[in-house]
Structures are given as C-alpha cells and as structure tokens.
PDB file of C-alpha atoms in Angstrom:
ATOM      1  CA  MET A   1      75.622 106.817  91.653  1.00  0.00           C
ATOM      2  CA  SER A   2      76.318 106.141  87.972  1.00  0.00           C
ATOM      3  CA  ASP A   3      73.527 108.568  87.022  1.00  0.00           C
ATOM      4  CA  ASP A   4      75.245 111.274  89.073  1.00  0.00           C
ATOM      5  CA  LEU A   5      78.538 110.499  87.375  1.00  0.00           C
ATOM      6  CA  HIS A   6      76.975 110.688  83.913  1.00  0.00           C
ATOM      7  CA  ALA A   7      75.306 113.996  84.821  1.00  0.00           C
ATOM      8  CA  LEU A   8      78.637 115.389  86.056  1.00  0.00           C
ATOM      9  CA  GLU A   9      80.370 114.195  82.879  1.00  0.00           C
ATOM     10  CA  ALA A  10      77.740 115.861  80.682  1.00  0.00           C
ATOM     11  CA  TRP A  11      77.948 119.120  82.664  1.00  0.00           C
ATOM     12  CA  ALA A  12      81.759 119.240  82.660  1.00  0.00           C
ATOM     13  CA  GLY A  13      81.903 118.160  79.003  1.00  0.00           C
ATOM     14  CA  ALA A  14      79.671 121.050  77.973  1.00  0.00           C
ATOM     15  CA  LEU A  15      81.857 123.503  79.884  1.00  0.00           C
ATOM     16  CA  LEU A  16      85.078 122.114  78.427  1.00  0.00           C
ATOM     17  CA  ALA A  17      83.668 122.181  74.887  1.00  0.00           C
ATOM     18  CA  LYS A  18      83.221 125.957  75.159  1.00  0.00           C
ATOM     19  CA  LEU A  19      86.894 126.518  76.014  1.00  0.00           C
ATOM     20  CA  GLN A  20      89.734 127.101  73.579  1.00  0.00           C
ATOM     21  CA  PRO A  21      92.217 124.198  73.191  1.00  0.00           C
ATOM     22  CA  ALA A  22      94.937 126.088  75.097  1.00  0.00           C
ATOM     23  CA  GLN A  23      92.550 126.744  77.979  1.00  0.00           C
ATOM     24  CA  ARG A  24      91.451 123.091  78.048  1.00  0.00           C
ATOM     25  CA  ARG A  25      95.085 121.987  78.127  1.00  0.00           C
ATOM     26  CA  ALA A  26      95.826 124.384  81.022  1.00  0.00           C
ATOM     27  CA  ILE A  27      92.842 123.130  83.022  1.00  0.00           C
ATOM     28  CA  ASN A  28      93.734 119.510  82.312  1.00  0.00           C
ATOM     29  CA  HIS A  29      97.312 120.195  83.438  1.00  0.00           C
ATOM     30  CA  LYS A  30      96.109 121.640  86.760  1.00  0.00           C
ATOM     31  CA  VAL A  31      93.800 118.662  87.309  1.00  0.00           C
ATOM     32  CA  ALA A  32      96.638 116.268  86.477  1.00  0.00           C
ATOM     33  CA  ILE A  33      98.962 117.956  88.966  1.00  0.00           C
ATOM     34  CA  ASP A  34      96.326 117.656  91.706  1.00  0.00           C
ATOM     35  CA  LEU A  35      95.798 114.011  90.774  1.00  0.00           C
ATOM     36  CA  ARG A  36      99.556 113.364  90.892  1.00  0.00           C
ATOM     37  CA  ARG A  37      99.759 114.983  94.324  1.00  0.00           C
ATOM     38  CA  SER A  38      96.932 112.843  95.707  1.00  0.00           C
ATOM     39  CA  GLN A  39      98.385 109.654  94.217  1.00  0.00           C
ATOM     40  CA  ALA A  40     101.827 110.432  95.643  1.00  0.00           C
ATOM     41  CA  GLN A  41     100.266 110.840  99.080  1.00  0.00           C
ATOM     42  CA  ARG A  42      98.443 107.531  98.610  1.00  0.00           C
ATOM     43  CA  ILE A  43     101.719 105.809  97.713  1.00  0.00           C
ATOM     44  CA  LYS A  44     103.402 107.421 100.721  1.00  0.00           C
ATOM     45  CA  VAL A  45     100.861 106.007 103.163  1.00  0.00           C
ATOM     46  CA  GLN A  46     101.005 102.687 101.272  1.00  0.00           C
ATOM     47  CA  GLN A  47      97.354 102.369 100.335  1.00  0.00           C
ATOM     48  CA  GLY A  48      95.899 100.907  97.176  1.00  0.00           C
ATOM     49  CA  PRO A  49      93.456 102.873  95.006  1.00  0.00           C
ATOM     50  CA  ASP A  50      90.554 101.246  96.847  1.00  0.00           C
ATOM     51  CA  GLY A  51      91.904 102.336 100.254  1.00  0.00           C
ATOM     52  CA  THR A  52      93.239  98.962 101.383  1.00  0.00           C
ATOM     53  CA  ALA A  53      96.718  98.735 102.840  1.00  0.00           C
ATOM     54  CA  TYR A  54      99.589  97.318 100.818  1.00  0.00           C
ATOM     55  CA  PRO A  55     100.405  93.711 101.737  1.00  0.00           C
ATOM     56  CA  ALA A  56     103.168  93.289 104.280  1.00  0.00           C
ATOM     57  CA  ARG A  57     106.682  92.859 102.944  1.00  0.00           C
ATOM     58  CA  LYS A  58     108.497  89.575 103.388  1.00  0.00           C
ATOM     59  CA  ARG A  59     110.942  89.523 106.266  1.00  0.00           C
ATOM     60  CA  ARG A  60     114.463  89.266 104.983  1.00  0.00           C
ATOM     61  CA  LYS A  61     116.733  86.825 106.752  1.00  0.00           C
ATOM     62  CA  GLU A  62     119.709  89.179 106.837  1.00  0.00           C
ATOM     63  CA  PHE A  63     117.721  91.789 108.832  1.00  0.00           C
ATOM     64  CA  LYS A  64     116.216  89.346 111.301  1.00  0.00           C
ATOM     65  CA  GLY A  65     117.237  90.286 114.812  1.00  0.00           C
ATOM     66  CA  LYS A  66     119.136  93.407 113.787  1.00  0.00           C
ATOM     67  CA  ASN A  67     118.568  96.725 115.469  1.00  0.00           C
ATOM     68  CA  GLY A  68     120.578  98.983 113.183  1.00  0.00           C
ATOM     69  CA  ARG A  69     119.838 102.201 111.375  1.00  0.00           C
ATOM     70  CA  ILE A  70     117.873 100.568 108.565  1.00  0.00           C
ATOM     71  CA  LYS A  71     115.470  98.936 110.990  1.00  0.00           C
ATOM     72  CA  ARG A  72     115.017 102.164 113.003  1.00  0.00           C
ATOM     73  CA  GLN A  73     114.735 104.514 110.077  1.00  0.00           C
ATOM     74  CA  LYS A  74     111.143 103.747 109.062  1.00  0.00           C
ATOM     75  CA  ALA A  75     111.617 105.827 105.920  1.00  0.00           C
ATOM     76  CA  ALA A  76     108.785 105.914 103.433  1.00  0.00           C
ATOM     77  CA  MET A  77     109.309 103.620 100.507  1.00  0.00           C
ATOM     78  CA  PHE A  78     109.931 105.090  97.078  1.00  0.00           C
ATOM     79  CA  ALA A  79     110.542 108.616  98.345  1.00  0.00           C
ATOM     80  CA  LYS A  80     112.387 109.674  95.195  1.00  0.00           C
ATOM     81  CA  ILE A  81     110.153 107.893  92.716  1.00  0.00           C
ATOM     82  CA  ARG A  82     107.160 109.882  94.016  1.00  0.00           C
ATOM     83  CA  THR A  83     108.764 113.218  93.107  1.00  0.00           C
ATOM     84  CA  ALA A  84     107.631 115.213  90.077  1.00  0.00           C
ATOM     85  CA  LYS A  85     110.889 114.335  88.332  1.00  0.00           C
ATOM     86  CA  HIS A  86     109.839 110.688  88.077  1.00  0.00           C
ATOM     87  CA  PHE A  87     106.044 110.783  88.572  1.00  0.00           C
ATOM     88  CA  LYS A  88     105.182 112.540  85.322  1.00  0.00           C
ATOM     89  CA  VAL A  89     102.130 114.407  84.082  1.00  0.00           C
ATOM     90  CA  LYS A  90     101.122 114.529  80.426  1.00  0.00           C
ATOM     91  CA  ALA A  91      98.087 116.676  79.666  1.00  0.00           C
ATOM     92  CA  THR A  92      96.553 117.569  76.322  1.00  0.00           C
ATOM     93  CA  GLY A  93      93.248 119.171  75.513  1.00  0.00           C
ATOM     94  CA  ASP A  94      91.572 115.763  75.383  1.00  0.00           C
ATOM     95  CA  GLN A  95      93.322 113.569  77.944  1.00  0.00           C
ATOM     96  CA  ILE A  96      95.379 113.432  81.103  1.00  0.00           C
ATOM     97  CA  GLU A  97      98.128 110.914  81.860  1.00  0.00           C
ATOM     98  CA  VAL A  98      99.706 110.600  85.289  1.00  0.00           C
ATOM     99  CA  GLY A  99     102.274 107.910  85.896  1.00  0.00           C
ATOM    100  CA  PHE A 100     105.752 106.589  85.488  1.00  0.00           C
ATOM    101  CA  PHE A 101     107.354 106.628  82.047  1.00  0.00           C
ATOM    102  CA  GLY A 102     110.570 105.182  80.626  1.00  0.00           C
ATOM    103  CA  TRP A 103     113.006 103.374  82.881  1.00  0.00           C
ATOM    104  CA  VAL A 104     111.159 104.565  86.016  1.00  0.00           C
ATOM    105  CA  ALA A 105     108.069 102.711  84.790  1.00  0.00           C
ATOM    106  CA  ARG A 106     110.197  99.619  84.411  1.00  0.00           C
ATOM    107  CA  VAL A 107     111.541  99.870  87.957  1.00  0.00           C
ATOM    108  CA  ALA A 108     108.047 100.504  89.342  1.00  0.00           C
ATOM    109  CA  HIS A 109     106.673  97.539  87.410  1.00  0.00           C
ATOM    110  CA  VAL A 110     109.379  95.216  88.691  1.00  0.00           C
ATOM    111  CA  HIS A 111     108.797  96.259  92.299  1.00  0.00           C
ATOM    112  CA  GLN A 112     105.007  96.219  92.005  1.00  0.00           C
ATOM    113  CA  PHE A 113     104.906  92.619  90.836  1.00  0.00           C
ATOM    114  CA  GLY A 114     107.818  91.323  92.929  1.00  0.00           C
ATOM    115  CA  GLN A 115     110.023  90.404  89.995  1.00  0.00           C
ATOM    116  CA  GLN A 116     113.787  90.258  90.040  1.00  0.00           C
ATOM    117  CA  ASP A 117     115.872  92.605  87.954  1.00  0.00           C
ATOM    118  CA  ARG A 118     119.540  92.200  87.125  1.00  0.00           C
ATOM    119  CA  VAL A 119     122.137  94.125  85.161  1.00  0.00           C
ATOM    120  CA  THR A 120     123.811  92.488  82.188  1.00  0.00           C
ATOM    121  CA  LYS A 121     127.503  92.805  81.447  1.00  0.00           C
ATOM    122  CA  LYS A 122     126.927  94.390  78.054  1.00  0.00           C
ATOM    123  CA  GLY A 123     125.785  97.991  78.402  1.00  0.00           C
ATOM    124  CA  GLY A 124     124.379  97.624  81.909  1.00  0.00           C
ATOM    125  CA  ARG A 125     120.887  97.049  80.574  1.00  0.00           C
ATOM    126  CA  LEU A 126     118.379  95.565  82.971  1.00  0.00           C
ATOM    127  CA  GLN A 127     116.837  92.195  82.293  1.00  0.00           C
ATOM    128  CA  VAL A 128     113.609  91.266  84.043  1.00  0.00           C
ATOM    129  CA  SER A 129     113.136  87.665  84.987  1.00  0.00           C
ATOM    130  CA  GLY A 130     109.695  86.135  84.899  1.00  0.00           C
ATOM    131  CA  ALA A 131     106.802  85.717  82.486  1.00  0.00           C
ATOM    132  CA  ALA A 132     105.891  89.413  82.448  1.00  0.00           C
ATOM    133  CA  ALA A 133     109.231  90.351  80.879  1.00  0.00           C
ATOM    134  CA  ALA A 134     107.779  90.037  77.385  1.00  0.00           C
ATOM    135  CA  GLY A 135     105.315  92.825  78.104  1.00  0.00           C
ATOM    136  CA  LEU A 136     108.027  95.280  79.150  1.00  0.00           C
ATOM    137  CA  GLU A 137     110.304  95.075  76.119  1.00  0.00           C
TER     138      GLU A 137
END
C-alpha cells in the first residue's frame, strides 16, 4: 500500500511540477474545496477520520424526561460551523489547508475536548478553563 502511495505521489508531483504556479494554486484550491466538502459531510454524520462514530454525548439532567422541541428536533450538530464561512480553505501552490481559523477554531477546540468556556466581564473575551488553555492563547 505504501509503495502505491509513493508511486502516486511521484506521478502527481511530476505533473504538478510542469504547471505554472497560478495553475497549481487553482488545482490545489479545487482539491481543497472537495476535501472541505467531504470533511463537512463526515462531521455531519458524526464520524471520526477513521470511520468510527463519535462517542455518545452525556445526558444532561435538565433534559431528562422532557419531550419538547429540542428533544424531537434531532438537528445535526454544528450546522453553521460546517459552512464555508467558518470551515475555511487556504490553498497555495505548495500546500492546502482546510480547517477552522480564528475564534471558530477556538470554539471547535473547546467543544472537541469537552472544555468549558466562559465570557469575562472585560471585553467579553472568552477564557478556556483546563490545562489546554495555554496552547490556545
């Protein structure tokens, strides 16, 4: 399998080397958009990159036994964060980046690792609690 991957990399690398930088950037942008689309679908169906399902969410005490709209809705999580406005693509001639940037990355990071986020009185800036907060600042 790794031999096939190296052969594909060599073949695609030779093709990309023949292109002008603007053409490489355009091709990389199209690939990045397709990658973003597939990753958004993966997030929508709540699967990890390896195809395993996301772990079940904790049951919240305030929703236990309720039959209201929120329980019936079954809306996909993170519907807005998966849009192109927040799920960004950065493509150059040499690399492709697909992901969350800025404050959206912070929100995604907090939710991914189950941290708590709170707003401070001064300026409304978010403060992340937990040991991983040092990596975000």
